[in-house]
Amino acid sequence: MEVWGDFLSYKHESACGEALFERIEELELLCKYGNKEEAVGVGNRMKKRLISVEHDTDDFPDYLLKMIDQAIGAT
């Protein structure tokens, strides 16, 4: 994932999303078949980090935040 400091360029948003999709799938599996409490903690840390990244796109990181919420069963 190409994050320079705390900035993600639109040029690298797609690669970032692809990398995170795999982690979100793992998070969903952890939530379903592992420790839900741990999954929620990991998901919240992921969301906090995504929110902290500055970017120059319109929809980053909103769609990733929604996917994380869905994975951990948050509303």
Short mmCIF file of N, CA, C and O in Angstrom, two decimals:
data_model
loop_
_atom_site.label_atom_id
_atom_site.label_comp_id
_atom_site.label_asym_id
_atom_site.label_seq_id
_atom_site.Cartn_x
_atom_site.Cartn_y
_atom_site.Cartn_z
N MET A 1 0.86 -1.16 0.00
CA MET A 1 0.00 0.00 0.00
C MET A 1 0.90 1.23 0.00
O MET A 1 1.84 1.31 0.77
N GLU A 2 0.63 2.15 -0.86
CA GLU A 2 1.45 3.34 -1.03
C GLU A 2 0.90 4.51 -0.22
O GLU A 2 0.18 5.35 -0.72
N VAL A 3 1.21 4.53 1.04
CA VAL A 3 0.84 5.66 1.89
C VAL A 3 2.13 6.34 2.29
O VAL A 3 3.00 5.75 2.90
N TRP A 4 2.28 7.59 1.89
CA TRP A 4 3.47 8.36 2.22
C TRP A 4 3.16 9.19 3.45
O TRP A 4 2.35 10.12 3.40
N GLY A 5 3.77 8.84 4.56
CA GLY A 5 3.43 9.51 5.81
C GLY A 5 1.99 9.20 6.13
O GLY A 5 1.63 8.06 6.33
N ASP A 6 1.16 10.19 6.14
CA ASP A 6 -0.28 10.00 6.35
C ASP A 6 -1.08 10.49 5.16
O ASP A 6 -2.19 10.97 5.31
N PHE A 7 -0.50 10.36 3.94
CA PHE A 7 -1.19 10.81 2.74
C PHE A 7 -1.27 9.69 1.71
O PHE A 7 -0.28 9.02 1.43
N LEU A 8 -2.46 9.48 1.17
CA LEU A 8 -2.68 8.50 0.11
C LEU A 8 -3.14 9.23 -1.14
O LEU A 8 -4.19 9.87 -1.12
N SER A 9 -2.37 9.12 -2.20
CA SER A 9 -2.72 9.73 -3.47
C SER A 9 -3.80 8.91 -4.16
O SER A 9 -3.84 7.68 -4.05
N TYR A 10 -4.64 9.58 -4.93
CA TYR A 10 -5.66 8.89 -5.71
C TYR A 10 -5.03 7.87 -6.65
O TYR A 10 -5.66 6.87 -7.01
N LYS A 11 -3.79 8.08 -7.02
CA LYS A 11 -3.10 7.16 -7.92
C LYS A 11 -2.90 5.78 -7.29
O LYS A 11 -2.76 4.79 -7.99
N HIS A 12 -2.92 5.72 -5.98
CA HIS A 12 -2.66 4.47 -5.27
C HIS A 12 -3.88 3.96 -4.50
O HIS A 12 -3.79 2.96 -3.80
N GLU A 13 -4.99 4.64 -4.65
CA GLU A 13 -6.19 4.26 -3.90
C GLU A 13 -6.64 2.85 -4.25
O GLU A 13 -7.00 2.05 -3.37
N SER A 14 -6.60 2.49 -5.52
CA SER A 14 -7.04 1.17 -5.95
C SER A 14 -6.20 0.06 -5.32
O SER A 14 -6.74 -0.92 -4.81
N ALA A 15 -4.90 0.23 -5.33
CA ALA A 15 -4.00 -0.77 -4.73
C ALA A 15 -4.24 -0.87 -3.22
O ALA A 15 -4.23 -1.96 -2.65
N CYS A 16 -4.47 0.24 -2.60
CA CYS A 16 -4.76 0.27 -1.17
C CYS A 16 -6.04 -0.50 -0.88
O CYS A 16 -6.10 -1.32 0.03
N GLY A 17 -7.07 -0.23 -1.66
CA GLY A 17 -8.34 -0.92 -1.48
C GLY A 17 -8.21 -2.42 -1.67
O GLY A 17 -8.74 -3.20 -0.87
N GLU A 18 -7.48 -2.83 -2.69
CA GLU A 18 -7.27 -4.26 -2.94
C GLU A 18 -6.58 -4.93 -1.76
O GLU A 18 -6.96 -6.03 -1.35
N ALA A 19 -5.56 -4.29 -1.23
CA ALA A 19 -4.83 -4.85 -0.09
C ALA A 19 -5.75 -4.95 1.13
O ALA A 19 -5.71 -5.95 1.86
N LEU A 20 -6.57 -3.97 1.33
CA LEU A 20 -7.45 -3.97 2.49
C LEU A 20 -8.63 -4.92 2.34
O LEU A 20 -9.13 -5.45 3.34
N PHE A 21 -9.08 -5.19 1.11
CA PHE A 21 -10.18 -6.14 0.91
C PHE A 21 -9.81 -7.50 1.49
O PHE A 21 -10.63 -8.14 2.14
N GLU A 22 -8.58 -7.93 1.27
CA GLU A 22 -8.13 -9.22 1.81
C GLU A 22 -8.15 -9.20 3.34
O GLU A 22 -8.56 -10.17 3.97
N ARG A 23 -7.69 -8.13 3.93
CA ARG A 23 -7.69 -8.03 5.40
C ARG A 23 -9.10 -7.99 5.94
O ARG A 23 -9.39 -8.54 7.00
N ILE A 24 -10.00 -7.33 5.23
CA ILE A 24 -11.38 -7.24 5.68
C ILE A 24 -12.04 -8.63 5.62
O ILE A 24 -12.81 -8.99 6.51
N GLU A 25 -11.71 -9.41 4.60
CA GLU A 25 -12.23 -10.77 4.52
C GLU A 25 -11.73 -11.60 5.70
O GLU A 25 -12.48 -12.37 6.30
N GLU A 26 -10.46 -11.44 6.05
CA GLU A 26 -9.91 -12.14 7.22
C GLU A 26 -10.58 -11.68 8.50
O GLU A 26 -10.85 -12.48 9.40
N LEU A 27 -10.86 -10.40 8.58
CA LEU A 27 -11.56 -9.85 9.74
C LEU A 27 -12.95 -10.47 9.88
O LEU A 27 -13.38 -10.84 10.97
N GLU A 28 -13.63 -10.62 8.75
CA GLU A 28 -14.96 -11.23 8.76
C GLU A 28 -14.89 -12.68 9.24
O GLU A 28 -15.72 -13.13 10.04
N LEU A 29 -13.88 -13.42 8.79
CA LEU A 29 -13.71 -14.80 9.24
C LEU A 29 -13.41 -14.87 10.73
O LEU A 29 -13.94 -15.74 11.44
N LEU A 30 -12.58 -13.96 11.21
CA LEU A 30 -12.27 -13.91 12.64
C LEU A 30 -13.54 -13.65 13.44
O LEU A 30 -13.78 -14.27 14.48
N CYS A 31 -14.36 -12.77 12.93
CA CYS A 31 -15.61 -12.43 13.62
C CYS A 31 -16.56 -13.62 13.65
O CYS A 31 -17.19 -13.91 14.67
N LYS A 32 -16.67 -14.35 12.54
CA LYS A 32 -17.61 -15.46 12.44
C LYS A 32 -17.11 -16.72 13.15
O LYS A 32 -17.90 -17.41 13.79
N TYR A 33 -15.82 -17.01 13.02
CA TYR A 33 -15.33 -18.30 13.48
C TYR A 33 -14.27 -18.21 14.58
O TYR A 33 -13.80 -19.22 15.07
N GLY A 34 -13.93 -17.01 14.95
CA GLY A 34 -12.91 -16.84 15.97
C GLY A 34 -13.46 -16.06 17.15
O GLY A 34 -14.52 -16.38 17.68
N ASN A 35 -12.77 -15.03 17.50
CA ASN A 35 -13.11 -14.22 18.66
C ASN A 35 -13.74 -12.91 18.18
O ASN A 35 -13.05 -12.03 17.69
N LYS A 36 -15.05 -12.79 18.35
CA LYS A 36 -15.77 -11.59 17.87
C LYS A 36 -15.26 -10.33 18.55
O LYS A 36 -15.09 -9.30 17.91
N GLU A 37 -14.99 -10.41 19.85
CA GLU A 37 -14.52 -9.24 20.58
C GLU A 37 -13.18 -8.75 20.01
O GLU A 37 -12.97 -7.56 19.82
N GLU A 38 -12.29 -9.68 19.72
CA GLU A 38 -11.01 -9.33 19.11
C GLU A 38 -11.20 -8.74 17.72
O GLU A 38 -10.57 -7.76 17.35
N ALA A 39 -12.12 -9.33 16.95
CA ALA A 39 -12.40 -8.83 15.60
C ALA A 39 -12.91 -7.39 15.64
O ALA A 39 -12.50 -6.55 14.83
N VAL A 40 -13.79 -7.10 16.59
CA VAL A 40 -14.32 -5.74 16.72
C VAL A 40 -13.19 -4.77 17.07
O VAL A 40 -13.10 -3.68 16.51
N GLY A 41 -12.30 -5.17 17.97
CA GLY A 41 -11.16 -4.33 18.33
C GLY A 41 -10.25 -4.06 17.14
O GLY A 41 -9.84 -2.92 16.90
N VAL A 42 -9.95 -5.12 16.39
CA VAL A 42 -9.10 -4.97 15.20
C VAL A 42 -9.81 -4.07 14.17
O VAL A 42 -9.19 -3.18 13.59
N GLY A 43 -11.09 -4.32 13.95
CA GLY A 43 -11.85 -3.51 13.00
C GLY A 43 -11.86 -2.04 13.38
O GLY A 43 -11.70 -1.16 12.54
N ASN A 44 -12.03 -1.76 14.65
CA ASN A 44 -12.04 -0.37 15.11
C ASN A 44 -10.67 0.29 14.93
O ASN A 44 -10.59 1.47 14.58
N ARG A 45 -9.60 -0.47 15.17
CA ARG A 45 -8.26 0.08 14.94
C ARG A 45 -8.02 0.34 13.45
O ARG A 45 -7.43 1.35 13.08
N MET A 46 -8.50 -0.56 12.60
CA MET A 46 -8.39 -0.35 11.15
C MET A 46 -9.12 0.92 10.73
O MET A 46 -8.60 1.73 9.95
N LYS A 47 -10.33 1.09 11.25
CA LYS A 47 -11.12 2.27 10.91
C LYS A 47 -10.43 3.54 11.38
O LYS A 47 -10.38 4.53 10.64
N LYS A 48 -9.90 3.51 12.59
CA LYS A 48 -9.21 4.69 13.12
C LYS A 48 -8.02 5.07 12.23
O LYS A 48 -7.82 6.24 11.92
N ARG A 49 -7.26 4.07 11.80
CA ARG A 49 -6.11 4.33 10.94
C ARG A 49 -6.55 4.88 9.58
O ARG A 49 -5.97 5.82 9.06
N LEU A 50 -7.59 4.29 8.99
CA LEU A 50 -8.08 4.76 7.70
C LEU A 50 -8.56 6.21 7.78
O LEU A 50 -8.30 7.01 6.89
N ILE A 51 -9.26 6.53 8.86
CA ILE A 51 -9.77 7.90 9.03
C ILE A 51 -8.61 8.89 9.16
O ILE A 51 -8.72 10.04 8.72
N SER A 52 -7.50 8.45 9.71
CA SER A 52 -6.37 9.36 9.93
C SER A 52 -5.56 9.65 8.66
O SER A 52 -4.77 10.59 8.63
N VAL A 53 -5.78 8.87 7.61
CA VAL A 53 -5.02 9.05 6.37
C VAL A 53 -5.62 10.19 5.56
O VAL A 53 -6.80 10.17 5.23
N GLU A 54 -4.79 11.16 5.25
CA GLU A 54 -5.23 12.24 4.37
C GLU A 54 -5.23 11.72 2.94
O GLU A 54 -4.45 10.83 2.60
N HIS A 55 -6.10 12.26 2.10
CA HIS A 55 -6.25 11.74 0.74
C HIS A 55 -6.76 12.83 -0.18
O HIS A 55 -7.18 13.90 0.28
N ASP A 56 -6.71 12.53 -1.46
CA ASP A 56 -7.21 13.49 -2.45
C ASP A 56 -8.28 12.84 -3.34
O ASP A 56 -8.34 13.07 -4.53
N THR A 57 -9.12 12.01 -2.72
CA THR A 57 -10.21 11.36 -3.44
C THR A 57 -11.54 11.67 -2.77
O THR A 57 -11.58 12.11 -1.62
N ASP A 58 -12.61 11.40 -3.48
CA ASP A 58 -13.94 11.70 -2.95
C ASP A 58 -14.50 10.63 -2.03
O ASP A 58 -15.16 10.93 -1.05
N ASP A 59 -14.25 9.36 -2.36
CA ASP A 59 -14.92 8.30 -1.62
C ASP A 59 -14.02 7.49 -0.69
O ASP A 59 -14.47 6.55 -0.05
N PHE A 60 -12.76 7.83 -0.60
CA PHE A 60 -11.87 7.14 0.33
C PHE A 60 -11.94 7.83 1.67
O PHE A 60 -11.92 9.06 1.71
N PRO A 61 -12.05 7.14 2.74
CA PRO A 61 -12.12 5.69 2.94
C PRO A 61 -13.53 5.20 3.22
O PRO A 61 -13.72 4.11 3.77
N ASP A 62 -14.55 5.97 2.84
CA ASP A 62 -15.93 5.66 3.24
C ASP A 62 -16.34 4.23 2.91
O ASP A 62 -16.92 3.54 3.75
N TYR A 63 -16.07 3.78 1.69
CA TYR A 63 -16.50 2.44 1.32
C TYR A 63 -15.77 1.37 2.12
O TYR A 63 -16.35 0.34 2.46
N LEU A 64 -14.51 1.61 2.46
CA LEU A 64 -13.76 0.66 3.27
C LEU A 64 -14.29 0.63 4.71
O LEU A 64 -14.40 -0.43 5.32
N LEU A 65 -14.64 1.78 5.23
CA LEU A 65 -15.21 1.85 6.58
C LEU A 65 -16.53 1.08 6.64
O LEU A 65 -16.79 0.35 7.60
N LYS A 66 -17.36 1.21 5.60
CA LYS A 66 -18.63 0.47 5.55
C LYS A 66 -18.38 -1.03 5.48
O LYS A 66 -19.08 -1.81 6.13
N MET A 67 -17.38 -1.44 4.71
CA MET A 67 -17.06 -2.87 4.61
C MET A 67 -16.59 -3.42 5.95
O MET A 67 -16.96 -4.54 6.33
N ILE A 68 -15.80 -2.65 6.67
CA ILE A 68 -15.33 -3.09 7.99
C ILE A 68 -16.51 -3.21 8.93
O ILE A 68 -16.64 -4.20 9.66
N ASP A 69 -17.39 -2.22 8.92
CA ASP A 69 -18.59 -2.29 9.78
C ASP A 69 -19.43 -3.52 9.46
O ASP A 69 -19.92 -4.19 10.37
N GLN A 70 -19.58 -3.83 8.18
CA GLN A 70 -20.35 -5.01 7.80
C GLN A 70 -19.66 -6.28 8.27
O GLN A 70 -20.31 -7.22 8.74
N ALA A 71 -18.34 -6.32 8.17
CA ALA A 71 -17.57 -7.51 8.58
C ALA A 71 -17.71 -7.79 10.06
O ALA A 71 -17.80 -8.94 10.47
N ILE A 72 -17.73 -6.73 10.86
CA ILE A 72 -17.78 -6.94 12.31
C ILE A 72 -19.20 -6.83 12.86
O ILE A 72 -19.41 -6.93 14.07
N GLY A 73 -20.16 -6.62 11.97
CA GLY A 73 -21.55 -6.58 12.39
C GLY A 73 -21.98 -5.29 13.04
O GLY A 73 -22.97 -5.24 13.74
N ALA A 74 -21.22 -4.21 12.80
CA ALA A 74 -21.58 -2.90 13.35
C ALA A 74 -22.64 -2.27 12.46
O ALA A 74 -22.79 -2.62 11.30
N THR A 75 -23.36 -1.32 13.02
CA THR A 75 -24.38 -0.62 12.22
C THR A 75 -23.99 0.81 12.00
O THR A 75 -23.14 1.34 12.63
#
